[in-house]
Amino acid sequence: MRLLFITFSLFFTLISAQAAEKPLKIGISQEFETLNPLIKQMMATTYIYGFVNRNLVTMNEKGEYIPMIAESIPDFENGQAKFITENGTKKIKANWKIKEEAKWGDGTPVTAYDVKLAWSTALLDTVSVGEKKTYSQVERIEIDPKNPKHFSFVYEEAMWNYYQLGSFYLLPAHLEKKVVKEHGEKVEGYAKNTLYTKDPTNPGLYNGPYLIDELKLGSHLILKPNPHFYGEKPNIKTIIIKLIQNTGTLEANLRSGSIDMVSVLGMSFDQALSFEKKVNLMNLPFNVNYKPSLVYEHIDLNMENELLQDIKVRRALVHAIDRKKLTLALFEGKQQMAYHNVAPLDPWYTDDPKKIRHYKPSKRKARKLLEKAGWKLKDDGFRYKDGKRLEFTIMTTAGNKTRELIQAFIQNEWKSVGIKLNIKNEPARVFFSQTVLKGEYPHMALFAWISAPESVPRSSLHSSSIPTESNAFSGQNTGKWNNKQVDKIIDELEFEFDSEERKNMVAKLLKIYTDEVPVIPLYYRSDVSITPEGLKNYVLTGHQYPNSNFAEQWTWETK
Amino acid sequence: MFQYIIKRLMQSLLTLLLLSFVCYFVLTLMPGDPVDMMAAGNPNITSEDMQRLKSLYGLDQPAYKRYLNWMGTLLSGDLGFSRTYKIPVSDILGPRILNTFYLSVFALVLSLLVAVPLGVYAAVHKGKLTDYLLNLFAFAGISIPSFWLALILILMFAVKAGLLPAGGTYSVGQDLEGFALVWDRIKYLILPVLSLSFMQIGTFERYTRGAMLEILNSDYIRTARSKGLEEKKVLFKHAFRNALIPLITVVAISFSYIFSGAIITETVFAYQGVGKSVYDSIKSNDFNVAMVSFMISMIMVFMMSLLADIFYAVVDPRIKY
């Protein structure tokens, strides 16, 4: 009996070992750049970065912040965060501790000096950091010289989201400090000389579960386990990430076995839907995974336009579209209809009809509202007021099949209540860099925003974010919605420490948003990925922090 | 001849300089800059972030100043820094130029090896069934969209038959050496080369046929035949050599085109070539990569056109410079 048990155990161990040795080849269709965390800008780089590096905190698939390289998240309850007053200004001091066992890939311990180097480098005017506020919110860092695993952040303002540091990266001081010192003062001097560019496979640059074994920009990279990783040892021994930009070729590679899976940065939603049909029809050994994400597809209305200034017209526009039917027809119900700008993954989400206004699809209501607004139906099937036809122009990215189908759907819906909709599309580059950026569309712009859970919508809804020449068209309230109540809520929201009260404040904002209809919500996009049947513990996150942050948990199923 | 070459080189240099400014200026006319594009999908970028980055990248300066800065850097031997990849341009383009060179040369050689004999054969057998069949083949090559052909080749040879890789430049994660390494590179080149050659074969076949037909109808060919010269000699010594002149022009232009114009083939086959870099750099406003790629393409056009002129003199002794 014992012999039989030993034989079974050995057999099982051998099979498991073989499975772990099998590399995982991931296909992505988006370009990646050099992996310096401070200057990276591409989504694909963030995805790859998740395999090789860990930050203080990240967000899990439920949208909650969790500690990564930090021992815990300092808060007021555990006494690690407290209010302080300096020169009459209320601030927050938070004590952080890096995990004792956390090390860089060359065995050097991760310390507060790595945090401080990243912070001081990001603040240099010569370094092209995208969102500088992530770093500049920290006024100073205090390090305990006797125990450099301990440090405190003193934040310049007392804001409740002080711990949301998922994009606050670390730099290995033992390698990068010298580079910053030598080249940091020259414009882009650091970017040009960082070891992430000059020696990207140096293990000392990474502290995550994997190290970079080979990197070819524009082509692929190979990842191998980091022997010094502080956490659970990765199950899969080799991960290969291949860049294949043409999604047709990406699918061919998947089916021919050149790659095992397609990440969230691979196929578009409609391609994944079509591939899922093939999987079912031909019994292919893949799973198509969907996860509702924070990407909000909507139509921005130009609130400065005379026709759209009438709230009855705006409400009629929403009533006239059957958005549920739209999501069923185009996405087989796998992308959820949107009520407003906050996605279901966000703790601030609500669809409670007592808190927000719902617009049931009703052509009758739409017609009634338009009649009330003075728009009378004529023989040609369209509505007129003072000799002027009720007519709008909608713009979006030319060549985007899904958006063009949505336009056609809406055009048909509005025609049935007497509204003429003209379609004028532009190449994505012109549309985003000119038309949307400067708010130059005459009536409507169809596009998407990506948000983050509990993200204060200052840049997209506050009146100070209306793009104008004076702010170099850098605001993103492109519909030019100017509502004093909303401005007040946003101004107060950043400083409200009671999470329940914040929820109430956001509900108030959403009530105004759905009452006023400055935007026509369409649907929340879903993230999609295709994985082989044998891959387990693979969970999509749906937000900006990719699931590669949990790659050490992925495993091949042993049969 | 030497004086002619020097004169042509000087002219090319001047044209290159002027064209570089035109290209740079046209690039600046495109709507949006890298910072605008970064902000387009990210509501967390603040107006301060945008203004800071524009100033850091020099995007707030007039186009001529940015051009002079770029040219100054180029003349100092530095190709610049890629905003997309955050590495020096030479590190991106160096290996890719070599990859595209392999792809282009193999495709060109294969095209010529197939197209020229077919063109000669079609001309000699004008109006016969084989001529019609070859015409059909040539027109198919010219008119079939390259991306469609590429996908069909992938489907046939990679997905269905599993004989060749579906895409890439070489096998990733395998330490190959010697013949295994060479064979691996060849395996990844076969389908892109076939795809790229197909169109070229059609074009070259038509040009060869046309040039041969014109020569075969000329007086000196009739004279050669009436003298009782062997048909092989008439065809290859008298006719083909003269038919080469228009073909040299087409091949020279095609080669410079292939070098920068294999974008679709490279993209569909995920082949790491320079064509795709040009497209990506223009799309992402990566000025330094785009400009260096333009310069390389322009230099290729000038060089190939100069080479064609030199070859004219070699094949036709009547031409002198």
Short mmCIF file of C-alpha atoms in Angstrom, two decimals, chain A residues 31-34 39 41-42 125-132 187-188 191-192 197 214 216-220 222 240 245-246 249 252-253 256 429-430 432-434 437 449-450 459 471-472 474 476, chain B residues 30-32 36-45 47 49-53 56-57 81 83-88 96 151 154 158-159 166-167 170 172-173 267-268 270 272 276 280 282-283 285:
data_model
loop_
_atom_site.label_atom_id
_atom_site.label_comp_id
_atom_site.label_asym_id
_atom_site.label_seq_id
_atom_site.Cartn_x
_atom_site.Cartn_y
_atom_site.Cartn_z
CA GLU A 31 3.30 48.06 -28.40
CA PHE A 32 5.40 48.21 -25.24
CA GLU A 33 8.29 50.50 -24.43
CA THR A 34 11.29 50.46 -22.12
CA ILE A 39 8.54 57.38 -17.76
CA GLN A 41 3.22 55.57 -20.76
CA MET A 42 1.85 52.58 -22.64
CA ASP A 125 11.49 68.95 -14.23
CA THR A 126 13.75 67.09 -16.65
CA VAL A 127 11.97 63.75 -16.28
CA SER A 128 8.84 63.14 -18.34
CA VAL A 129 6.49 61.66 -15.75
CA GLY A 130 2.87 61.57 -16.97
CA GLU A 131 0.77 62.04 -13.84
CA LYS A 132 3.10 63.99 -11.57
CA VAL A 187 16.48 67.35 -20.20
CA GLU A 188 15.54 63.69 -20.68
CA ALA A 191 15.39 58.70 -19.63
CA LYS A 192 18.29 58.26 -22.04
CA THR A 197 17.13 51.30 -21.28
CA GLU A 214 15.33 38.61 -22.88
CA LYS A 216 13.32 42.89 -27.79
CA LEU A 217 11.27 46.05 -28.08
CA GLY A 218 8.61 45.76 -30.73
CA SER A 219 8.87 41.99 -30.68
CA HIS A 220 8.84 39.95 -27.48
CA ILE A 222 10.97 36.28 -21.98
CA ILE A 240 6.92 34.61 -23.21
CA GLN A 245 -0.19 43.82 -33.85
CA ASN A 246 -2.44 42.41 -36.52
CA THR A 249 -2.46 37.11 -37.29
CA ALA A 252 -3.83 32.52 -36.45
CA ASN A 253 -0.93 32.29 -34.00
CA SER A 256 -1.51 27.26 -34.72
CA ARG A 429 -5.94 61.02 -34.48
CA VAL A 430 -7.88 64.06 -35.73
CA PHE A 432 -9.13 62.92 -30.31
CA SER A 433 -6.28 65.38 -30.82
CA GLN A 434 -8.36 68.14 -32.34
CA LEU A 437 -9.52 67.83 -27.11
CA TRP A 449 -13.30 57.33 -20.93
CA ILE A 450 -11.25 55.00 -18.79
CA SER A 459 -11.03 66.62 -14.99
CA ASN A 471 -5.70 76.51 -20.24
CA ALA A 472 -4.13 75.38 -23.54
CA SER A 474 -6.00 70.82 -21.42
CA GLN A 476 -11.35 67.33 -20.38
CA MET B 30 -0.60 66.65 -38.22
CA PRO B 31 -3.27 67.32 -35.62
CA GLY B 32 -2.22 66.73 -32.03
CA ASP B 36 -2.34 65.53 -26.69
CA MET B 37 -2.55 61.88 -27.65
CA MET B 38 -1.51 60.78 -24.19
CA ALA B 39 -4.22 62.94 -22.64
CA ALA B 40 -6.91 61.80 -25.08
CA GLY B 41 -7.69 58.59 -23.20
CA ASN B 42 -6.66 59.56 -19.71
CA PRO B 43 -8.82 61.93 -17.67
CA ASN B 44 -6.21 61.93 -14.89
CA ILE B 45 -3.70 63.99 -16.89
CA SER B 47 -3.51 70.74 -17.55
CA ASP B 49 0.98 67.89 -16.68
CA MET B 50 0.26 68.69 -20.31
CA GLN B 51 1.94 72.08 -20.29
CA ARG B 52 4.97 70.70 -18.43
CA LEU B 53 5.43 67.81 -20.87
CA LEU B 56 9.95 69.40 -21.78
CA TYR B 57 9.65 67.86 -25.26
CA PHE B 81 15.78 59.37 -28.96
CA ARG B 83 9.60 59.05 -27.59
CA THR B 84 7.61 55.83 -28.11
CA TYR B 85 10.14 53.26 -26.97
CA LYS B 86 12.31 55.55 -24.80
CA ILE B 87 15.51 54.23 -26.37
CA PRO B 88 17.95 55.66 -28.96
CA ARG B 96 15.07 46.28 -38.10
CA LEU B 151 -3.61 35.80 -44.30
CA ILE B 154 -0.83 31.86 -42.85
CA ALA B 158 0.61 27.65 -40.42
CA VAL B 159 -2.91 26.99 -39.14
CA ALA B 166 2.28 31.99 -38.41
CA GLY B 167 4.38 35.03 -37.69
CA TYR B 170 12.64 33.96 -35.26
CA VAL B 172 11.66 33.03 -29.23
CA GLY B 173 13.28 31.38 -26.23
CA THR B 267 2.53 43.91 -39.87
CA VAL B 268 0.54 40.84 -40.88
CA ALA B 270 4.56 40.37 -37.11
CA GLN B 272 10.32 43.06 -37.08
CA LYS B 276 6.30 48.84 -39.62
CA ASP B 280 4.07 53.23 -36.04
CA ILE B 282 4.10 58.45 -37.79
CA LYS B 283 0.99 57.23 -35.97
CA ASN B 285 4.18 61.22 -33.55
#
